[in-house]
XYZ file of C-alpha atoms in Angstrom:
319
model
C 0.051 -0.006 0.181
C 1.139 3.631 -0.840
C 1.711 5.864 2.230
C -0.908 8.630 1.988
C 0.505 12.148 1.958
C -0.884 14.426 4.808
C -0.843 17.409 2.286
C -3.782 15.790 0.638
C -6.048 15.350 3.589
C -8.892 18.296 4.011
C -7.575 19.882 7.167
C -4.133 20.567 5.757
C -5.649 21.836 2.531
C -7.976 24.114 4.078
C -4.911 25.754 5.674
C -3.231 26.676 2.614
C -3.427 30.518 2.158
C -3.943 31.797 -1.257
C -0.673 33.244 -2.558
C 1.399 31.412 0.049
C 4.391 29.018 -0.950
C 2.411 26.063 0.163
C -0.615 27.082 -1.896
C 1.342 27.575 -5.104
C 3.011 24.153 -4.428
C 0.098 22.264 -3.613
C -2.119 23.413 -6.442
C 0.529 23.415 -8.949
C 0.678 19.605 -8.262
C -3.152 19.452 -8.091
C -4.743 21.897 -10.061
C -7.995 19.820 -10.143
C -8.529 20.537 -6.453
C -8.000 24.401 -6.745
C -11.204 25.331 -7.812
C -13.395 23.122 -5.116
C -10.688 24.137 -2.393
C -11.150 27.934 -2.931
C -14.926 27.583 -2.887
C -14.751 25.436 0.552
C -12.583 28.252 2.203
C -14.659 30.845 0.927
C -17.506 29.484 2.973
C -18.284 30.046 6.958
C -15.692 29.418 9.304
C -16.759 26.809 11.942
C -18.266 28.294 14.729
C -19.127 31.554 13.140
C -21.503 33.928 14.654
C -23.884 33.594 11.676
C -24.099 30.082 11.360
C -27.097 27.831 12.049
C -26.587 26.599 15.293
C -24.470 29.358 16.650
C -24.162 29.567 20.560
C -21.790 32.164 22.367
C -20.871 29.861 25.178
C -20.934 26.774 23.295
C -18.614 28.329 20.606
C -16.273 29.755 23.408
C -15.817 26.378 24.817
C -14.958 24.758 21.198
C -12.421 27.770 20.758
C -11.013 27.538 24.026
C -10.454 23.638 23.902
C -8.762 23.790 20.337
C -6.600 26.612 21.417
C -5.253 24.667 24.304
C -4.766 21.621 21.887
C -2.942 23.897 19.883
C -0.757 25.286 22.842
C -0.043 21.404 23.643
C 1.113 20.491 20.049
C 4.723 21.288 20.507
C 4.890 18.632 23.342
C 4.592 15.597 21.044
C 8.438 15.059 21.033
C 10.887 14.783 23.465
C 14.102 12.897 24.470
C 13.996 9.644 26.413
C 15.731 9.475 29.646
C 19.530 8.001 29.843
C 18.029 5.448 32.314
C 16.614 2.618 30.388
C 14.336 0.478 32.290
C 14.336 -3.143 31.481
C 11.614 -5.700 31.091
C 9.863 -7.963 28.622
C 7.364 -6.928 26.036
C 4.425 -8.632 27.998
C 5.136 -6.813 30.936
C 5.813 -3.619 29.148
C 2.257 -4.057 27.499
C 0.277 -4.564 30.740
C 2.038 -1.364 31.960
C 1.106 0.766 29.216
C -2.223 -0.159 28.951
C -2.995 0.019 32.724
C -1.353 3.476 32.455
C -3.145 4.445 29.585
C -6.589 3.481 31.192
C -5.660 5.266 34.417
C -4.992 8.229 32.596
C -8.549 8.020 30.871
C -8.570 5.937 28.075
C -11.898 3.738 27.529
C -10.125 1.308 24.980
C -6.529 0.731 24.475
C -4.651 -1.694 22.322
C -1.138 -2.201 20.467
C 0.037 -2.524 16.891
C 2.907 -3.097 14.974
C 3.193 0.352 12.970
C 3.406 -0.875 9.335
C 4.996 1.724 7.272
C 1.675 2.491 5.414
C 0.101 3.576 8.713
C 2.704 6.757 8.615
C 1.923 9.809 6.411
C 4.552 9.854 3.741
C 4.967 13.840 4.069
C 3.923 16.338 6.415
C 1.216 19.158 5.454
C -0.799 20.527 8.305
C 1.177 23.605 9.210
C 3.638 25.790 7.466
C 6.631 25.014 9.478
C 6.541 21.230 8.360
C 4.681 21.456 5.198
C 6.310 18.885 2.666
C 8.847 17.405 5.158
C 9.160 13.791 4.629
C 8.314 11.435 7.936
C 11.098 8.976 7.963
C 11.260 8.364 12.072
C 9.148 5.325 12.064
C 8.919 3.846 15.228
C 7.934 0.261 15.771
C 5.098 -0.144 17.826
C 1.733 2.021 18.345
C -0.397 2.274 21.388
C -3.779 3.208 20.091
C -6.528 4.408 22.424
C -9.969 5.814 22.341
C -12.056 7.988 24.556
C -15.861 7.906 24.525
C -18.257 10.433 22.909
C -20.873 10.938 25.061
C -23.884 9.548 23.454
C -26.270 12.684 24.883
C -24.039 15.154 23.389
C -23.519 13.402 19.832
C -27.318 13.013 19.897
C -27.539 16.771 19.345
C -25.840 16.511 16.175
C -25.509 18.453 13.882
C -26.075 21.082 16.593
C -23.149 22.982 18.001
C -23.494 20.784 21.464
C -22.016 17.796 19.421
C -18.928 20.165 18.407
C -18.581 20.970 22.106
C -18.175 17.311 22.969
C -16.001 16.622 19.717
C -13.485 19.348 20.915
C -13.501 18.022 24.616
C -12.715 14.632 23.390
C -9.766 16.125 21.213
C -8.427 17.810 23.966
C -8.843 14.818 26.542
C -7.317 12.219 23.883
C -4.212 15.006 23.620
C -3.493 14.893 27.267
C -3.685 11.078 27.576
C -1.215 10.820 24.900
C 1.035 13.189 26.222
C 0.713 11.682 29.628
C 1.805 8.187 28.052
C 4.661 9.426 25.946
C 6.003 11.332 28.800
C 5.851 8.262 31.095
C 7.427 5.914 28.260
C 10.384 8.696 27.853
C 10.891 8.576 31.581
C 11.745 4.831 31.333
C 14.360 5.484 28.691
C 12.339 4.792 25.527
C 11.425 6.796 22.586
C 7.763 7.731 22.213
C 5.967 10.222 20.288
C 2.500 11.334 20.764
C -0.126 12.267 17.705
C -2.958 14.439 18.391
C -5.084 16.863 16.378
C -2.732 19.409 14.484
C 0.367 17.172 15.209
C -0.496 13.708 13.411
C 2.529 11.583 11.833
C 0.364 8.610 11.407
C -3.035 7.572 10.100
C -4.739 6.837 13.416
C -8.046 4.920 12.294
C -5.436 2.286 10.440
C -3.312 1.963 13.812
C -6.619 1.699 15.659
C -8.135 -1.141 13.523
C -4.945 -3.296 13.559
C -4.497 -2.705 17.320
C -7.984 -4.174 17.602
C -10.403 -1.227 18.843
C -12.686 -1.688 15.861
C -13.536 -2.030 12.081
C -14.801 0.267 9.612
C -18.189 0.873 8.679
C -20.029 2.425 5.545
C -19.640 5.869 6.697
C -15.639 5.410 6.854
C -15.421 5.652 10.756
C -13.894 3.163 13.009
C -16.855 1.350 14.913
C -15.906 0.029 18.127
C -17.753 -2.943 19.865
C -18.316 -0.932 23.016
C -19.205 2.562 22.032
C -19.982 2.045 18.034
C -18.385 5.124 16.170
C -18.567 7.288 19.133
C -14.981 7.638 20.166
C -12.000 9.848 19.626
C -8.738 8.107 18.896
C -5.338 8.716 20.117
C -2.007 7.137 19.396
C 1.494 6.931 20.881
C 4.262 5.515 18.731
C 7.211 4.042 21.001
C 10.291 1.848 20.427
C 9.635 0.399 23.950
C 9.149 -3.665 23.091
C 5.600 -4.429 23.265
C 3.108 -7.603 22.411
C 0.783 -6.730 19.661
C -2.815 -7.449 19.728
C -4.981 -8.954 17.104
C -7.344 -6.896 14.939
C -11.151 -7.973 15.322
C -12.386 -10.715 12.990
C -15.543 -8.911 12.029
C -16.904 -8.057 8.620
C -19.742 -5.176 8.818
C -19.881 -5.133 4.940
C -23.216 -7.247 5.115
C -25.033 -5.310 7.796
C -23.662 -1.930 6.548
C -24.741 -2.841 3.152
C -28.508 -3.538 4.418
C -28.601 -0.810 6.704
C -27.272 2.352 5.205
C -29.036 4.778 7.428
C -25.869 6.873 7.454
C -26.058 7.404 3.744
C -29.537 8.026 3.779
C -29.418 10.627 6.570
C -26.337 12.402 5.491
C -27.362 15.838 4.415
C -24.266 16.319 1.968
C -24.665 12.945 0.208
C -21.041 12.182 1.161
C -21.506 8.670 2.409
C -21.965 6.207 -0.692
C -24.993 4.217 -1.246
C -23.486 1.483 -3.247
C -20.791 -0.998 -2.103
C -17.282 -0.744 -1.706
C -14.461 0.294 -4.044
C -10.829 -0.051 -4.558
C -9.262 3.064 -3.308
C -5.522 3.380 -3.081
C -5.477 -0.346 -3.380
C -7.576 -0.999 -0.594
C -11.496 -2.348 -1.041
C -13.564 0.196 1.040
C -16.594 3.021 0.993
C -15.491 5.869 -0.975
C -16.454 8.920 1.270
C -16.496 12.244 -0.449
C -14.425 14.535 2.161
C -15.077 17.446 -0.134
C -18.946 17.195 0.353
C -18.513 16.179 4.002
C -16.790 19.420 4.774
C -18.844 21.814 2.700
C -21.610 20.856 4.887
C -19.506 21.736 7.814
C -18.711 25.098 6.743
C -22.328 25.636 5.381
C -23.521 24.704 8.735
C -20.798 25.842 10.850
C -20.453 22.965 12.691
C -18.686 19.150 12.657
C -22.041 17.719 11.924
C -21.929 14.109 13.582
C -25.354 13.064 12.087
C -23.598 9.897 10.862
C -22.439 8.952 14.328
C -25.620 10.043 15.741
C -27.803 7.719 13.449
C -25.443 4.645 13.289
C -26.994 1.501 15.063
C -23.742 0.920 16.821
C -23.706 4.118 18.541
C -27.144 2.924 20.246
C -25.742 -0.114 22.231
C -25.865 -2.856 19.838
C -22.433 -4.711 19.813
C -20.980 -6.694 16.898
C -22.446 -9.992 18.019
C -26.070 -8.545 17.522
C -24.881 -7.551 13.923
C -24.114 -10.899 12.774
């Protein structure tokens, strides 16, 4: 599988300011995306005062949560202690899982970091634009925090975005705590959080046994469905990897399709899977999805709200 370039992600593309070196470079290589991206950037910002679901207090919390996340972004990397603690992979795995749960993770698993789990190049922020990602640590500690059902049930209102911002912040602080702890034991550890990802978290989470992908393109966990926010710490601490979940939701999602019929942007396919970048999957239109975000002024969440797995059914009930 070819490694995906972070510069191609929607959040990265929306950061390219007209006339900037990043803008000129990216659209010289992808002229087919320039018109649609320029149109998306011209729409309302998230939490815009004129947006349909604007609420002063909720918008203020969202902005403050993401502002704190931004302030934490430089803390993702650090040097390990010179005093290396020795143990076996099973003991280390039990330790980091316990610590992750103590810090607030609701789900945690470990995966071998395949090269394709890492982005090929960075692209989210100007200071790292185009930098090749070559420091590929071998293990990933994937974790998830629950998105509260009563909050996501308000989607696409701003209340759901409040919960989204809270869980981004919670995942960031949990990951930082894990990475600082591992470095204190003498091993390299790198946190991956909103605005500072080197890896594609859903792929790592799937490999670590946290869930499987649904029609809406989101990772579905057995316990919470898609009501999860993911985090990741990569490390060279020797760890014992978990197995991915042997569950195929293609039949269930194929006959359900409620996320597709309820999507106001028609961003979720009504048909079956396709081959996308060498992988058979449902093709999501990120442009249509994000266009609705910018039209509505929130990060939507309808597909999470309506998914049957968000309502309490587990994998055993879907077979």
